[in-house]
Coordinates of C-alpha atoms in Angstrom, one line a residue:
X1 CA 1.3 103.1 -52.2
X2 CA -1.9 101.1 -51.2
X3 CA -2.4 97.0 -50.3
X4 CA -5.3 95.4 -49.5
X5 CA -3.3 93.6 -46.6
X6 CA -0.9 95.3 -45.0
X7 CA -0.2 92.3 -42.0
X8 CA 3.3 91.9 -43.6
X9 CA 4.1 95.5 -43.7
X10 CA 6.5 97.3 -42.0
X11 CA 7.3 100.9 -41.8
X12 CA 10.4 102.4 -41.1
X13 CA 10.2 106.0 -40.0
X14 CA 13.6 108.3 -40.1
X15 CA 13.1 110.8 -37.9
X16 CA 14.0 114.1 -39.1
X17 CA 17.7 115.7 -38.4
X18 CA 19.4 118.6 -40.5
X19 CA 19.9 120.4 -43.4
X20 CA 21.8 123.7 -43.9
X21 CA 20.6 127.0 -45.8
X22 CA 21.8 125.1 -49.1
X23 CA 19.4 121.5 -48.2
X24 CA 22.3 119.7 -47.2
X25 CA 21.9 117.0 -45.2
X26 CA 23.6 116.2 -42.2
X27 CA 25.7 113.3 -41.9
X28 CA 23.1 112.2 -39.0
X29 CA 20.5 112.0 -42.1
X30 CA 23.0 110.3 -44.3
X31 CA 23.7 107.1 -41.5
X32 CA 20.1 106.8 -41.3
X33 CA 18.8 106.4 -44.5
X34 CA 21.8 104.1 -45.2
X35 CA 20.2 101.7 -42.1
X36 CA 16.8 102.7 -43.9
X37 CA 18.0 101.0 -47.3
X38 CA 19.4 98.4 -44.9
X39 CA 16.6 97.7 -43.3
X40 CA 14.5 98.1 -46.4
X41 CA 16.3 95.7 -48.1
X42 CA 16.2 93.1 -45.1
X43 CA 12.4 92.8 -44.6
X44 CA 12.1 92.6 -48.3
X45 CA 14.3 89.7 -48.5
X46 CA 12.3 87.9 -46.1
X47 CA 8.7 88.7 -47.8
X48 CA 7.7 91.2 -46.4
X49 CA 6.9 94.6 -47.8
X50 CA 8.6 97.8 -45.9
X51 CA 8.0 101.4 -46.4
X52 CA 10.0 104.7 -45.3
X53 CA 8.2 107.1 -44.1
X54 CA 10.4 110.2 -44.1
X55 CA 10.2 113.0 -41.3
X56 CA 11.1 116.7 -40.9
X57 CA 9.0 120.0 -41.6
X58 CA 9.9 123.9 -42.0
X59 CA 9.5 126.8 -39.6
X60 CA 10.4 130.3 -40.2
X61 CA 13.2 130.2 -37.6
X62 CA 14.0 127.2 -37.3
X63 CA 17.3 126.0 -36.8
X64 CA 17.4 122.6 -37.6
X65 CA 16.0 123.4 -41.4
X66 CA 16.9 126.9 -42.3
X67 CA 14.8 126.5 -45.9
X68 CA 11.6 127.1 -46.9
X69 CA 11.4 123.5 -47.9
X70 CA 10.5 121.0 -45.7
X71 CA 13.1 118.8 -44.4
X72 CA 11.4 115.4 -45.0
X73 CA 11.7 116.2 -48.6
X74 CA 15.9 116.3 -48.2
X75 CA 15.9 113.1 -46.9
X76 CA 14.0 111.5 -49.6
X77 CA 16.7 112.3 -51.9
X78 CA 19.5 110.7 -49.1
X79 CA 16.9 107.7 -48.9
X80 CA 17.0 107.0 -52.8
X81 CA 20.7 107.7 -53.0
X82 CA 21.4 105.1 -50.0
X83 CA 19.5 102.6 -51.9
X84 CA 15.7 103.1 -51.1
X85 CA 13.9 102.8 -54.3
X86 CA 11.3 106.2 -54.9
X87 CA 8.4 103.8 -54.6
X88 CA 9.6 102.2 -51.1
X89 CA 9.1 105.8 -49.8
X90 CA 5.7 106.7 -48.1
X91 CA 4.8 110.7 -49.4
X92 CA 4.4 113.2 -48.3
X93 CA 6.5 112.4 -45.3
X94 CA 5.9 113.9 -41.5
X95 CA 6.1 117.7 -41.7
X96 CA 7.3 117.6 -38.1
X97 CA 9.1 119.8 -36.3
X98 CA 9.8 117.7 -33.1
X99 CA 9.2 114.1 -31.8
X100 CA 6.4 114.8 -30.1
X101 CA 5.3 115.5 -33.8
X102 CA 6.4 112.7 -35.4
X103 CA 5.1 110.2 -32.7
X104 CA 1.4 112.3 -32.7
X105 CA 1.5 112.4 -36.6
X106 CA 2.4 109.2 -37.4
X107 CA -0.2 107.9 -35.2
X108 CA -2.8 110.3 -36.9
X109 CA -1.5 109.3 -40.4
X110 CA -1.9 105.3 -39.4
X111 CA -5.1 105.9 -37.3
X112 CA -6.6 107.6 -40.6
X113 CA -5.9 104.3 -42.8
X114 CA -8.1 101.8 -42.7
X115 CA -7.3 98.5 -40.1
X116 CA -6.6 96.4 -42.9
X117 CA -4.1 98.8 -44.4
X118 CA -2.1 99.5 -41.7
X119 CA 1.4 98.2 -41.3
X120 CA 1.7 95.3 -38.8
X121 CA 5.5 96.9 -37.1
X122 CA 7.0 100.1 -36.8
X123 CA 10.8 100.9 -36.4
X124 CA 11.8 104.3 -35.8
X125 CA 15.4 105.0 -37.0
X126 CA 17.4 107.7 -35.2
X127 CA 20.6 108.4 -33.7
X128 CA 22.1 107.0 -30.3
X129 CA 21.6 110.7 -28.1
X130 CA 17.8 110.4 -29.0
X131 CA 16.6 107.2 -28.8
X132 CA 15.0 106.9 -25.4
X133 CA 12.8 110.1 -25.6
X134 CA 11.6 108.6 -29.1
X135 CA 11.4 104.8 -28.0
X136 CA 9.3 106.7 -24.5
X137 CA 7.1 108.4 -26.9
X138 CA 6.6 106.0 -29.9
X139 CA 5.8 103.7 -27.1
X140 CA 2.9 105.6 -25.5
X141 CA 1.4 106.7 -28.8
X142 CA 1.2 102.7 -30.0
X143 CA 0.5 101.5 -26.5
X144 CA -2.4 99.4 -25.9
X145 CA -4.0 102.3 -24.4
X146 CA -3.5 104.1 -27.9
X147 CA -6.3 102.4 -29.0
X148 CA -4.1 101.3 -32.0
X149 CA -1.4 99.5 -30.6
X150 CA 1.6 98.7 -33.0
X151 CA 4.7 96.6 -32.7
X152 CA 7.6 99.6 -32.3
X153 CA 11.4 99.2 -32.2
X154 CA 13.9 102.2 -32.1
X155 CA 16.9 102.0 -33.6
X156 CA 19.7 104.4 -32.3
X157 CA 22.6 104.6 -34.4
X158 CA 25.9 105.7 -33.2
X159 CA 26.1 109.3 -33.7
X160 CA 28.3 111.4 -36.1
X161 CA 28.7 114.4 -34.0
X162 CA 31.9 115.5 -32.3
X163 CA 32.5 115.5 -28.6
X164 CA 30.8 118.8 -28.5
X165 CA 28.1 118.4 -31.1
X166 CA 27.3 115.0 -29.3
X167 CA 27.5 116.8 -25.3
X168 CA 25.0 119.5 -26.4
X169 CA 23.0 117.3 -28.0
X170 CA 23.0 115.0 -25.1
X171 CA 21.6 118.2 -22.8
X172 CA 19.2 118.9 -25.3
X173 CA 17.6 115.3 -24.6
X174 CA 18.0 115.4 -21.0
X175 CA 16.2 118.7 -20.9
X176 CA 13.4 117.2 -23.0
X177 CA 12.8 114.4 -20.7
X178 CA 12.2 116.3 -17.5

């Protein structure tokens, strides 16, 4: 969807999570379209004019989204159901396969629009476990030193994995950082 002014835009990525051989989501996906919606519904009440951009892409191999289809495309259809209307959602979403994608392809997809089109904040929705690598690397690709630098908040929501979902999960970001 296109403005002329986009100064009282915000855009709300969801970082991409899981879906199983069927396109399920994962209940990770689930909490954060429902603080999408939330948020969605929040900036709207107050004037301004959100969008959600969804994230998540497809790999032969790749375990987070055994399908063909790309993963952003599941969580449009948790976004609408938690409340996001079709039209508040920014397509195609980020065919990532990583954060490093999605901080790199967001910033490409914002760098190709036009300054006066661009949205004035962005919050990245996630989950608790990976909010610092993505706040670290949303905040170096909108940094001053971008040469496009952007308003960003993460958002990490409490996680719905188990004790051992949640520990391996908690390695896997540790591991990333180093």
């Amino acid at each position: 969807r296109g403005a002329a002014n986009m100064s009282d835009c915000v855009l709300l990525l969801q970082l991409g999570a899981t879906n199983d051989a069927n396109g399920q989501v994962d209940l990770e996906v689930r909490i954060r379209a429902s603080r999408c919606a939330y948020l969605y519904k929040h900036f709207a009440s107050r004037g301004m004019r959100p969008t959600v951009l969804p994230s998540g892409g497809t790999c032969d191999g790749y375990a987070f989204n055994p399908t063909s289809i790309p993963h952003w495309e599941y969580v449009v259809a948790a976004l609408v159901q938690a409340g996001v209307p079709r039209i508040g959602v920014l397509l195609p979403g980020l065919p990532a396969l990583h954060t490093v994608h999605e901080a790199t392809m967001c910033y490409e997809l914002l760098q190709a629009m036009p300054p006066s089109e661009r949205p004035s904040k962005l919050v990245v929705v996630t989950s608790d476990f990976h909010a610092s690598r993505a706040a670290h690397l949303f905040h170096i690709a909108f940094s001053s030193k971008s040469g496009m630098p952007l308003p960003v908040r993460v958002e990490g929501l409490p996680s719905a994995l188990g004790e051992k979902g949640l520990a391996a999960r908690a390695l896997h970001e540790a591991n990333a950082l180093d």
